[in-house]
Short mmCIF file of C-alpha atoms and ligand atoms in Angstrom, two decimals:
data_model
loop_
_atom_site.label_atom_id
_atom_site.label_comp_id
_atom_site.label_asym_id
_atom_site.label_seq_id
_atom_site.Cartn_x
_atom_site.Cartn_y
_atom_site.Cartn_z
CA UNK A 1 2.23 88.98 34.46
CA UNK A 2 3.91 86.48 36.77
CA UNK A 3 6.48 84.04 35.39
CA UNK A 4 7.74 80.91 37.15
CA UNK A 5 11.08 79.57 35.97
CA UNK A 6 13.52 77.07 37.37
CA UNK A 7 16.83 78.94 37.23
CA UNK A 8 20.08 77.15 38.04
CA UNK A 9 18.16 74.47 39.88
CA UNK A 10 16.08 76.87 41.98
CA UNK A 11 12.40 77.66 41.52
CA UNK A 12 12.14 81.42 40.90
CA UNK A 13 9.21 83.79 40.47
CA UNK A 14 9.28 87.08 38.61
CA UNK A 15 6.38 89.51 39.03
CA UNK A 16 5.10 92.49 36.99
CA UNK A 17 6.81 91.08 33.91
CA UNK A 18 5.73 92.92 30.76
CA UNK A 19 4.32 90.45 28.20
CA UNK A 20 6.82 91.47 25.52
CA UNK A 21 9.82 91.31 27.85
CA UNK A 22 12.78 89.06 27.10
CA UNK A 23 14.08 86.25 29.27
CA UNK A 24 17.38 88.15 29.36
CA UNK A 25 15.72 91.16 30.98
CA UNK A 26 14.01 88.96 33.55
CA UNK A 27 17.28 87.21 34.45
CA UNK A 28 19.31 90.39 34.76
CA UNK A 29 16.87 92.96 36.08
CA UNK A 30 14.34 90.92 38.03
CA UNK A 31 16.21 87.87 39.27
CA UNK A 32 19.57 89.49 40.02
CA UNK A 33 21.59 87.36 37.60
CA UNK A 34 23.73 89.79 35.57
CA UNK A 35 26.09 87.10 34.26
CA UNK A 36 24.31 86.86 30.91
CA UNK A 37 25.21 90.07 29.12
CA UNK A 38 23.02 92.41 27.13
CA UNK A 39 24.86 93.81 24.14
CA UNK A 40 22.82 93.72 20.94
CA UNK A 41 19.36 92.43 21.87
CA UNK A 42 19.05 91.02 18.36
CA UNK A 43 20.69 87.62 18.44
CA UNK A 44 23.88 88.77 16.74
CA UNK A 45 26.46 88.69 19.54
CA UNK A 46 25.69 85.63 21.66
CA UNK A 47 26.69 87.36 24.91
CA UNK A 48 23.29 86.44 26.41
CA UNK A 49 23.61 82.70 25.67
CA UNK A 50 21.91 80.46 28.28
CA UNK A 51 20.52 76.96 28.35
CA UNK A 52 16.75 76.77 28.05
CA UNK A 53 15.67 73.21 28.82
CA UNK A 54 19.23 72.16 28.00
CA UNK A 55 19.35 73.89 24.60
CA UNK A 56 21.72 76.84 24.08
CA UNK A 57 19.74 79.93 23.06
CA UNK A 58 20.01 83.71 22.99
CA UNK A 59 18.06 84.83 26.08
CA UNK A 60 17.36 88.17 24.39
CA UNK A 61 15.22 86.36 21.78
CA UNK A 62 13.14 84.29 24.20
CA UNK A 63 9.97 85.96 25.45
CA UNK A 64 9.87 85.70 29.24
CA UNK A 65 6.48 83.97 29.07
CA UNK A 66 7.96 81.26 26.86
CA UNK A 67 10.20 80.24 29.79
CA UNK A 68 7.20 79.67 32.09
CA UNK A 69 7.57 76.27 33.76
CA UNK A 70 10.86 75.58 31.99
CA UNK A 71 14.37 75.32 33.28
CA UNK A 72 17.13 77.80 32.59
CA UNK A 73 20.82 77.45 33.29
CA UNK A 74 22.93 80.59 33.13
CA UNK A 75 26.68 81.06 33.38
CA UNK A 76 26.17 81.54 37.12
CA UNK A 77 24.93 77.96 37.29
CA UNK A 78 28.01 76.30 35.77
CA UNK A 79 30.41 76.54 38.70
CA UNK A 80 30.14 74.11 41.59
CA UNK A 81 30.28 76.52 44.54
CA UNK A 82 33.75 78.07 44.40
CA UNK A 83 35.02 75.45 41.99
CA UNK A 84 34.88 76.78 38.46
CA UNK A 85 33.58 74.62 35.64
CA UNK A 86 36.49 73.27 33.53
CA UNK A 87 35.44 75.58 30.69
CA UNK A 88 35.57 78.63 32.98
CA UNK A 89 38.92 77.52 34.41
CA UNK A 90 40.34 77.06 30.92
CA UNK A 91 39.24 80.57 29.87
CA UNK A 92 41.10 82.00 32.89
CA UNK A 93 44.25 79.97 32.30
CA UNK A 94 44.42 80.45 28.52
CA UNK A 95 44.07 84.23 28.79
CA UNK A 96 40.83 84.10 26.81
CA UNK A 97 39.34 86.99 28.79
CA UNK A 98 40.15 90.64 28.17
CA UNK A 99 37.28 93.03 28.92
CA UNK A 100 35.18 89.96 29.70
CA UNK A 101 31.95 91.14 28.19
CA UNK A 102 31.65 88.30 25.70
CA UNK A 103 32.97 85.70 28.14
CA UNK A 104 29.78 84.42 29.79
CA UNK A 105 28.08 83.80 26.45
CA UNK A 106 31.16 82.17 24.98
CA UNK A 107 31.56 79.94 28.00
CA UNK A 108 27.98 78.68 27.79
CA UNK A 109 28.25 78.14 24.01
CA UNK A 110 31.61 76.34 24.37
CA UNK A 111 30.28 74.31 27.31
CA UNK A 112 27.40 73.19 25.12
CA UNK A 113 29.76 72.22 22.30
CA UNK A 114 32.09 70.10 24.43
CA UNK A 115 29.20 68.45 26.20
CA UNK A 116 27.79 67.26 22.85
CA UNK A 117 31.12 66.74 21.11
CA UNK A 118 33.94 65.96 23.54
CA UNK A 119 36.64 66.09 20.84
CA UNK A 120 35.76 68.98 18.58
CA UNK A 121 38.01 69.79 15.62
CA UNK A 122 39.13 73.40 15.17
CA UNK A 123 36.57 73.76 12.42
CA UNK A 124 33.81 72.49 14.71
CA UNK A 125 34.90 74.91 17.44
CA UNK A 126 34.78 77.82 15.00
CA UNK A 127 31.40 76.73 13.66
CA UNK A 128 29.85 76.40 17.06
CA UNK A 129 31.14 79.74 18.31
CA UNK A 130 30.14 81.58 15.12
CA UNK A 131 27.25 83.22 16.95
CA UNK A 132 29.45 84.78 19.65
CA UNK A 133 31.30 88.00 18.98
CA UNK A 134 34.41 89.16 20.85
CA UNK A 135 35.77 92.64 20.24
CA UNK A 136 39.00 92.21 22.19
CA UNK A 137 40.84 88.93 21.94
CA UNK A 138 41.04 88.10 18.26
CA UNK A 139 39.60 84.67 19.21
CA UNK A 140 42.92 82.75 19.21
CA UNK A 141 43.06 82.50 23.00
CA UNK A 142 39.41 81.54 23.07
CA UNK A 143 40.14 78.63 20.74
CA UNK A 144 43.07 77.67 23.02
CA UNK A 145 40.73 77.70 26.01
CA UNK A 146 38.14 75.48 24.34
CA UNK A 147 40.83 72.98 23.24
CA UNK A 148 42.28 72.94 26.76
CA UNK A 149 38.89 72.42 28.39
CA UNK A 150 37.96 69.69 25.90
CA UNK A 151 41.21 67.87 26.64
CA UNK A 152 40.69 68.04 30.39
CA UNK A 153 37.01 67.21 30.28
CA UNK A 154 37.75 64.28 27.96
CA UNK A 155 40.44 63.03 30.34
CA UNK A 156 38.13 63.22 33.36
CA UNK A 157 35.16 61.69 31.59
CA UNK A 158 33.36 65.00 31.09
CA UNK A 159 31.14 67.11 33.32
CA UNK A 160 27.43 67.41 33.75
CA UNK B 1 -0.49 93.28 25.92
CA UNK B 2 -1.77 89.77 26.51
CA UNK B 3 0.32 86.62 26.58
CA UNK B 4 -1.64 83.63 25.32
CA UNK B 5 -0.24 80.20 26.03
CA UNK B 6 -2.25 77.48 24.28
CA UNK B 7 -1.38 73.92 25.28
CA UNK B 8 -2.78 72.22 22.17
CA UNK B 9 -3.34 72.97 18.51
CA UNK B 10 -7.10 73.25 19.04
CA UNK B 11 -6.53 75.82 21.76
CA UNK B 12 -4.07 77.69 19.56
CA UNK B 13 -6.54 77.90 16.66
CA UNK B 14 -9.34 78.97 18.99
CA UNK B 15 -7.11 81.66 20.48
CA UNK B 16 -6.18 82.91 17.01
CA UNK B 17 -9.85 82.99 15.99
CA UNK B 18 -10.78 84.92 19.12
CA UNK B 19 -7.81 87.32 18.75
CA UNK B 20 -7.05 87.62 15.03
CA UNK B 21 -4.59 90.42 15.79
CA UNK B 22 -2.59 88.26 18.25
CA UNK B 23 0.92 87.76 16.91
CA UNK B 24 2.18 84.17 16.96
CA UNK B 25 5.62 83.64 18.45
CA UNK B 26 7.63 80.48 17.82
CA UNK B 27 11.43 80.75 18.09
CA UNK B 28 11.15 84.51 18.47
CA UNK B 29 14.27 85.05 16.35
CA UNK B 30 12.47 87.52 14.09
CA UNK B 31 9.73 88.76 16.38
CA UNK B 32 11.74 89.43 19.55
CA UNK B 33 14.13 91.65 17.62
CA UNK B 34 11.13 93.77 16.62
CA UNK B 35 9.81 93.85 20.19
CA UNK B 36 13.22 94.65 21.69
CA UNK B 37 13.61 97.58 19.32
CA UNK B 38 10.07 98.81 19.76
CA UNK B 39 9.26 98.31 16.11
CA UNK B 40 6.13 96.36 16.89
CA UNK B 41 3.61 96.46 19.74
CA UNK B 42 1.16 93.62 19.16
CA UNK B 43 -1.96 93.60 21.33
CA UNK B 44 -1.25 89.99 22.23
CA UNK B 45 1.44 87.34 21.80
CA UNK B 46 0.34 83.80 20.98
CA UNK B 47 3.10 81.46 22.16
CA UNK B 48 3.26 78.35 19.99
CA UNK B 49 6.11 76.65 21.87
CA UNK B 50 3.76 74.88 24.27
CA UNK B 51 1.92 73.12 21.44
CA UNK B 52 3.48 69.66 21.15
CA UNK B 53 1.76 68.85 17.81
CA UNK B 54 3.66 71.67 16.10
CA UNK B 55 7.08 70.49 17.28
CA UNK B 56 6.96 67.07 15.62
CA UNK B 57 7.58 65.64 12.17
CA UNK B 58 6.59 62.35 10.61
CA UNK B 59 6.36 60.65 7.24
CA UNK B 60 3.25 59.39 5.55
CA UNK B 61 4.71 55.87 5.23
CA UNK B 62 3.29 53.68 2.44
CA UNK B 63 3.16 54.90 -1.09
CA UNK B 64 2.07 58.34 -0.02
CA UNK B 65 -0.08 60.99 -1.54
CA UNK B 66 1.30 60.50 -5.05
CA UNK B 67 -1.61 59.47 -7.28
CA UNK B 68 0.73 57.27 -9.32
CA UNK B 69 1.42 55.23 -6.20
CA UNK B 70 5.13 55.84 -6.74
CA UNK B 71 6.99 55.15 -3.49
CA UNK B 72 8.93 58.33 -4.30
CA UNK B 73 5.76 60.21 -3.45
CA UNK B 74 6.33 59.68 0.26
CA UNK B 75 6.25 62.96 2.09
CA UNK B 76 7.52 64.42 5.32
CA UNK B 77 5.04 66.43 7.34
CA UNK B 78 7.26 68.91 9.13
CA UNK B 79 5.60 70.64 12.08
CA UNK B 80 5.82 74.43 11.90
CA UNK B 81 7.79 74.69 15.17
CA UNK B 82 10.54 72.12 14.55
CA UNK B 83 13.74 74.16 14.90
CA UNK B 84 16.46 74.22 12.23
CA UNK B 85 18.90 72.28 14.43
CA UNK B 86 16.51 69.33 14.49
CA UNK B 87 15.95 69.51 10.72
CA UNK B 88 19.73 69.28 10.32
CA UNK B 89 20.10 66.48 12.86
CA UNK B 90 17.05 64.39 11.95
CA UNK B 91 16.06 65.12 8.35
CA UNK B 92 19.31 65.60 6.40
CA UNK B 93 18.75 62.35 4.49
CA UNK B 94 15.09 62.85 3.62
CA UNK B 95 15.15 66.59 3.00
CA UNK B 96 18.74 67.35 1.97
CA UNK B 97 17.98 70.72 0.32
CA UNK B 98 16.13 72.11 3.32
CA UNK B 99 18.77 70.73 5.72
CA UNK B 100 21.54 72.41 3.71
CA UNK B 101 19.69 75.71 3.87
CA UNK B 102 19.08 75.22 7.61
CA UNK B 103 22.82 74.80 8.17
CA UNK B 104 23.40 78.29 6.77
CA UNK B 105 20.89 80.01 9.06
CA UNK B 106 22.37 82.41 11.63
CA UNK B 107 24.35 80.62 14.33
CA UNK B 108 23.85 77.54 16.52
CA UNK B 109 21.80 79.60 18.99
CA UNK B 110 19.55 80.88 16.18
CA UNK B 111 19.21 77.41 14.64
CA UNK B 112 18.24 76.00 18.05
CA UNK B 113 15.21 78.32 18.13
CA UNK B 114 14.35 79.45 14.60
CA UNK B 115 11.68 77.51 12.71
CA UNK B 116 10.36 77.06 9.18
CA UNK B 117 6.92 78.18 10.42
CA UNK B 118 8.49 81.45 11.57
CA UNK B 119 10.42 81.84 8.32
CA UNK B 120 7.11 81.47 6.43
CA UNK B 121 5.33 83.75 8.91
CA UNK B 122 7.89 86.48 8.23
CA UNK B 123 7.73 85.72 4.48
CA UNK B 124 10.93 87.64 3.83
CA UNK B 125 12.21 87.24 0.26
CA UNK B 126 15.56 86.39 1.91
CA UNK B 127 14.22 83.57 4.12
CA UNK B 128 16.57 80.63 3.58
CA UNK B 129 13.95 77.90 3.95
CA UNK B 130 11.95 79.21 1.01
CA UNK B 131 14.12 78.26 -2.01
CA UNK B 132 14.35 74.58 -1.00
CA UNK B 133 10.60 74.48 -0.35
CA UNK B 134 10.01 75.81 -3.88
CA UNK B 135 12.55 73.44 -5.43
CA UNK B 136 11.10 70.39 -3.69
CA UNK B 137 7.51 71.29 -4.57
CA UNK B 138 6.44 71.63 -0.93
CA UNK B 139 2.99 72.63 0.31
CA UNK B 140 2.25 74.78 3.35
CA UNK B 141 -0.52 73.49 5.62
CA UNK B 142 -2.45 76.41 7.06
CA UNK B 143 -5.21 75.93 9.62
CA UNK B 144 -7.87 77.88 11.46
CA UNK B 145 -11.03 76.94 13.34
CA UNK B 146 -12.66 77.00 9.87
CA UNK B 147 -10.54 74.05 8.74
CA UNK B 148 -7.21 73.44 7.11
CA UNK B 149 -5.86 73.82 3.59
CA UNK B 150 -2.66 73.17 1.71
CA UNK B 151 -1.05 76.04 -0.15
CA UNK B 152 1.62 75.13 -2.72
CA UNK B 153 4.86 76.91 -1.74
CA UNK B 154 4.85 78.60 -5.15
CA UNK B 155 1.53 80.30 -4.27
CA UNK B 156 2.33 81.16 -0.66
CA UNK B 157 4.39 84.32 -1.15
CA UNK B 158 2.41 87.39 -2.22
CA UNK B 159 4.97 90.15 -1.79
CA UNK B 160 7.75 91.29 0.52
CA UNK B 161 6.63 90.03 3.96
CA UNK B 162 3.15 89.24 2.61
CA UNK B 163 1.74 85.76 2.28
CA UNK B 164 -1.41 83.80 1.54
CA UNK B 165 -2.15 83.33 5.27
CA UNK B 166 -5.48 84.71 6.46
CA UNK B 167 -5.68 86.68 9.72
CA UNK B 168 -7.12 83.75 11.64
CA UNK B 169 -4.74 81.14 10.21
CA UNK B 170 -1.55 79.58 11.54
CA UNK B 171 1.07 77.66 9.61
CA UNK B 172 0.71 74.20 11.09
CA UNK B 173 3.13 72.18 8.97
CA UNK B 174 4.97 71.94 5.70
CA UNK B 175 4.59 68.89 3.48
CA UNK B 176 7.71 68.00 1.50
CA UNK B 177 8.26 65.03 -0.78
CA UNK B 178 11.09 62.83 0.51
CA UNK B 179 14.03 63.43 -1.85
CA UNK B 180 14.34 60.90 -4.63
CA UNK B 181 17.40 62.58 -6.12
CA UNK B 182 20.17 64.99 -5.21
CA UNK B 183 19.31 68.44 -3.87
CA UNK B 184 21.46 71.51 -3.35
CA UNK B 185 21.34 74.90 -1.66
CA UNK B 186 23.87 77.67 -2.06
CA UNK B 187 23.93 81.18 -0.64
CA UNK B 188 26.05 84.26 -1.20
CA UNK B 189 26.95 86.42 1.80
CA UNK B 190 29.82 88.30 3.35
CA UNK B 191 30.79 85.59 5.83
CA UNK B 192 29.93 82.00 6.61
CA UNK B 193 27.72 82.59 9.63
CA UNK B 194 25.10 85.18 10.52
CA UNK B 195 24.35 86.47 7.06
CA UNK B 196 21.16 87.42 5.38
CA UNK B 197 21.55 86.09 1.85
CA UNK B 198 22.65 88.53 -0.86
CA UNK B 199 21.04 85.90 -3.04
CA UNK B 200 20.53 82.15 -2.80
CA UNK B 201 19.55 79.26 -4.99
CA UNK B 202 18.19 75.79 -4.40
CA UNK B 203 17.93 72.89 -6.82
CA UNK B 204 16.18 69.52 -6.66
CA UNK B 205 16.56 66.73 -9.21
CA UNK B 206 13.66 64.29 -9.50
CA UNK B 207 15.05 61.32 -11.47
CA UNK B 208 11.84 59.31 -11.22
CA UNK B 209 9.79 61.97 -13.06
CA UNK B 210 12.63 63.62 -14.94
CA UNK B 211 11.68 66.97 -13.44
CA UNK B 212 14.00 69.65 -12.08
CA UNK B 213 12.92 72.04 -9.30
CA UNK B 214 14.41 75.44 -8.50
CA UNK B 215 14.07 78.19 -5.92
CA UNK B 216 15.64 81.66 -5.93
CA UNK B 217 16.03 83.63 -2.71
CA UNK B 218 16.70 87.29 -2.01
CA UNK B 219 16.50 88.38 -5.65
CA UNK B 220 12.94 89.60 -6.04
CA UNK B 221 9.93 90.80 -4.04
CA UNK B 222 9.24 87.16 -3.13
CA UNK B 223 11.18 83.90 -3.37
CA UNK B 224 10.82 82.72 -6.98
CA UNK B 225 10.98 79.65 -9.16
CA UNK B 226 12.99 79.72 -12.40
CA UNK B 227 10.40 77.97 -14.55
CA UNK B 228 12.12 78.31 -17.93
CA UNK B 229 15.35 77.03 -16.40
CA UNK B 230 13.47 74.05 -14.91
CA UNK B 231 11.97 73.10 -18.28
CA UNK B 232 15.27 73.61 -20.07
CA UNK B 233 17.18 71.42 -17.59
CA UNK B 234 14.51 68.70 -17.64
CA UNK B 235 14.65 68.60 -21.45
CA UNK B 236 18.44 68.45 -21.45
CA UNK B 237 18.52 65.68 -18.84
CA UNK B 238 15.95 63.59 -20.71
CA UNK B 239 17.78 60.62 -22.14
CA UNK B 240 20.78 61.28 -19.88
CA UNK B 241 19.34 59.74 -16.68
CA UNK B 242 20.05 56.15 -17.84
CA UNK B 243 23.68 56.60 -18.83
CA UNK B 244 24.72 59.82 -17.15
CA UNK B 245 27.91 61.48 -18.32
CA UNK B 246 29.19 64.93 -17.42
CA UNK B 247 26.94 67.79 -18.55
CA UNK B 248 28.29 69.92 -21.39
CA UNK B 249 29.44 73.37 -20.38
CA UNK B 250 26.94 74.92 -22.81
CA UNK B 251 24.06 73.33 -20.89
CA UNK B 252 25.36 74.53 -17.54
CA UNK B 253 25.84 78.07 -18.86
CA UNK B 254 22.41 78.26 -20.44
CA UNK B 255 20.84 76.98 -17.22
CA UNK B 256 22.65 79.74 -15.31
CA UNK B 257 21.45 82.38 -17.77
CA UNK B 258 17.85 81.23 -17.50
CA UNK B 259 17.98 81.27 -13.68
CA UNK B 260 19.46 84.79 -13.73
CA UNK B 261 16.73 85.87 -16.15
CA UNK B 262 14.00 84.60 -13.82
CA UNK B 263 15.21 86.79 -10.93
CA UNK B 264 13.72 90.22 -10.29
CA UNK B 265 16.44 91.73 -8.14
CA UNK B 266 16.84 95.29 -6.88
CA UNK B 267 19.84 97.31 -5.70
CA UNK B 268 20.03 97.46 -1.91
CA UNK B 269 22.55 97.60 0.93
CA UNK B 270 23.50 93.97 0.46
CA UNK B 271 24.20 94.10 -3.26
CA UNK B 272 23.25 95.46 -6.65
CA UNK B 273 20.71 93.90 -8.97
CA UNK B 274 23.45 93.30 -11.52
CA UNK B 275 25.64 91.49 -9.02
CA UNK B 276 22.73 89.36 -7.87
CA UNK B 277 21.97 88.22 -11.41
CA UNK B 278 25.61 87.43 -12.02
CA UNK B 279 25.91 85.52 -8.74
CA UNK B 280 22.71 83.56 -9.38
CA UNK B 281 24.02 82.36 -12.75
CA UNK B 282 27.14 81.11 -10.98
CA UNK B 283 25.19 79.44 -8.16
CA UNK B 284 22.84 77.79 -10.66
CA UNK B 285 25.70 76.43 -12.74
CA UNK B 286 27.55 75.13 -9.68
CA UNK B 287 24.59 73.55 -7.97
CA UNK B 288 23.55 71.77 -11.18
CA UNK B 289 27.11 70.49 -11.58
CA UNK B 290 27.23 69.24 -7.97
CA UNK B 291 23.78 67.67 -8.06
CA UNK B 292 24.37 65.94 -11.40
CA UNK B 293 27.76 64.65 -10.24
CA UNK B 294 26.10 63.29 -7.10
CA UNK B 295 23.52 61.56 -9.27
CA UNK B 296 26.12 60.15 -11.67
CA UNK B 297 28.38 58.80 -8.97
CA UNK B 298 25.49 57.62 -6.81
CA UNK B 299 27.11 59.45 -3.91
CA UNK B 300 23.89 61.03 -2.72
CA UNK B 301 21.88 58.84 -0.42
CA UNK B 302 18.39 59.03 0.82
CA UNK B 303 18.64 57.29 4.16
CA UNK B 304 18.65 59.64 7.14
C1 LIG C 1 21.08 86.77 14.39
C2 LIG C 1 20.05 86.27 13.42
C3 LIG C 1 20.44 85.62 12.27
C4 LIG C 1 19.49 85.16 11.36
N1 LIG C 1 19.93 84.51 10.24
C5 LIG C 1 19.02 84.07 9.36
C6 LIG C 1 19.45 83.38 8.17
O1 LIG C 1 20.65 83.15 7.97
N2 LIG C 1 18.49 82.96 7.30
C7 LIG C 1 17.16 83.17 7.52
O2 LIG C 1 16.34 82.76 6.71
N3 LIG C 1 16.73 83.82 8.62
C8 LIG C 1 17.63 84.27 9.53
N4 LIG C 1 17.19 84.94 10.64
C9 LIG C 1 15.76 85.19 10.81
C10 LIG C 1 14.98 84.13 11.60
O3 LIG C 1 15.86 83.36 12.41
C11 LIG C 1 14.23 83.17 10.69
O4 LIG C 1 13.33 83.89 9.87
C12 LIG C 1 13.44 82.10 11.47
O5 LIG C 1 13.02 81.11 10.59
C13 LIG C 1 12.25 82.66 12.21
O6 LIG C 1 11.64 81.62 12.92
P1 LIG C 1 11.10 81.84 14.41
O7 LIG C 1 10.45 80.58 14.82
O8 LIG C 1 12.18 82.34 15.29
O9 LIG C 1 10.03 82.99 14.14
P2 LIG C 1 9.34 84.05 15.11
O10 LIG C 1 10.25 85.19 15.35
O11 LIG C 1 8.77 83.36 16.29
O12 LIG C 1 8.15 84.51 14.15
C14 LIG C 1 8.42 85.17 12.94
C15 LIG C 1 7.11 85.64 12.32
O13 LIG C 1 6.34 84.54 11.91
C16 LIG C 1 5.10 84.51 12.60
N5 LIG C 1 4.90 83.09 12.92
C17 LIG C 1 5.73 82.26 13.62
N6 LIG C 1 5.26 81.01 13.61
C18 LIG C 1 4.11 81.03 12.90
C19 LIG C 1 3.15 80.04 12.54
N7 LIG C 1 3.29 78.74 12.91
N8 LIG C 1 2.08 80.41 11.81
C20 LIG C 1 1.93 81.70 11.41
N9 LIG C 1 2.80 82.68 11.71
C21 LIG C 1 3.89 82.35 12.45
C22 LIG C 1 5.27 85.41 13.80
O14 LIG C 1 4.07 86.00 14.19
C23 LIG C 1 6.24 86.43 13.27
O15 LIG C 1 5.57 87.41 12.53
C24 LIG C 1 18.12 85.38 11.59
C25 LIG C 1 17.71 86.03 12.77
C26 LIG C 1 18.65 86.47 13.68
C27 LIG C 1 18.21 87.15 14.94
S1 LIG C 2 22.32 90.33 23.50
FE1 LIG C 2 21.41 88.49 22.85
S2 LIG C 2 22.62 87.95 21.17
FE2 LIG C 2 23.40 89.92 21.67
S1 LIG C 3 37.01 89.96 25.87
FE1 LIG C 3 36.17 91.90 25.38
S2 LIG C 3 34.59 91.34 23.96
FE2 LIG C 3 35.62 89.51 24.25
#
């Protein structure tokens, strides 16, 4: 089937989509957006987190057809040209990235948190990242990054 | 495979009648896992996320469906496709037990998609929405082109992953009385997030009728009510509602024993039957303590 989705502000069309295919597969394999990672395909790791109509979801659990006519924002859509989003910049500076596989999902999930709650407590950060697994960092640097980004985004009045 | 995308409830019911073997998909948090791992190949998917009627909730205002005309009979009609995150954000005051259970489901991403309709559709004995539905005395509204009917939650579950739904029916909504007293939900698992319950328990106090509702999860072939424990607690609370003091330890312990006795657990990868019974007695004792303390101190509140 054919699926029409607005992805990162652009109207995109995917053809020959199998009816049981996931949004994650369409993004990565049909639309050339490999930022969202495929690790577990069962909602456990969060590495495929994207915004679907502004709600953070696991793209591996959305059927491609359910995204028809909706808007999707992936990690590729956060930066403004060459200027990284404050959350991305904070991950780089805080050393929150090792192998980097979990990073795109964590950045989208953390972006969503700070957008809704500009001054999250440590407990709130942990709660909202509970669906994202990282096998490398031990999470401490990730928490540092989210605190840093929240501080900066708060100071500059937030981002879109 | 076909992908059916109804835009209204009427269209959805017609599609289900025309394709009884079409598999509904709401949040996809159960179904997509099965598709991704090739465990299921339905002939058609019936996407419910385009049906606005299913994604709303409202209350029945006035004095509600309660024949006694008691304002406490007011109910919430919760559309099948309202995700857990909205139940938490919008219904914590009216449906505290269900909202507590919703907070324990998966992760934020799962709660943003997963729905009570999907939990009922899967009818897993471990589904976290089920114990609070049982405790609150909820009814499931099922509909087809033949009409609609209400199935009491206690009659909905027929076995592991089997329910009272007919092949041409969809869960359209769940009707839950607005809480008139404290409610609790508690779940045992290996970590705070992302756990299927080893066992769970939900409790609802109904001060206006003197009744006590219970729901047991993940400790039997279906979610269960602990009927003897309900009657015991109601009898013990009779006469205490007016001048509530702390509950004697003997009452709390007996309540726990009766809840444990109502369970029908098995040994599996998540825990043994013996552990589940033990844990349920503890959860029952604790939730009754918390709920009664909330009642005594008036610290529970009904406004959302
Ligand atoms: C990582 C992860 C963690 C999870 N954690 C929990 C947890 O902590 N507690 C818990 O209870 N569950 C958990 N689940 C399971 C799942 O999220 C819940 O069962 C959820 O309620 C399913 O809702 P859904 O809308 O996503 O269902 P879907 O996957 O869309 O559907 C599930 C089933 O119900 C049927 N169905 C859906 N809607 C209807 C309807 N309106 N009428 C009739 N049939 C319908 C579908 O055909 C399918 O068979 C978890 C899942 C994942 C992937
Ligand atoms: S790939 Fe989607 S949650 Fe792991
Ligand atoms: S940096 Fe390797 S999984 Fe997180």
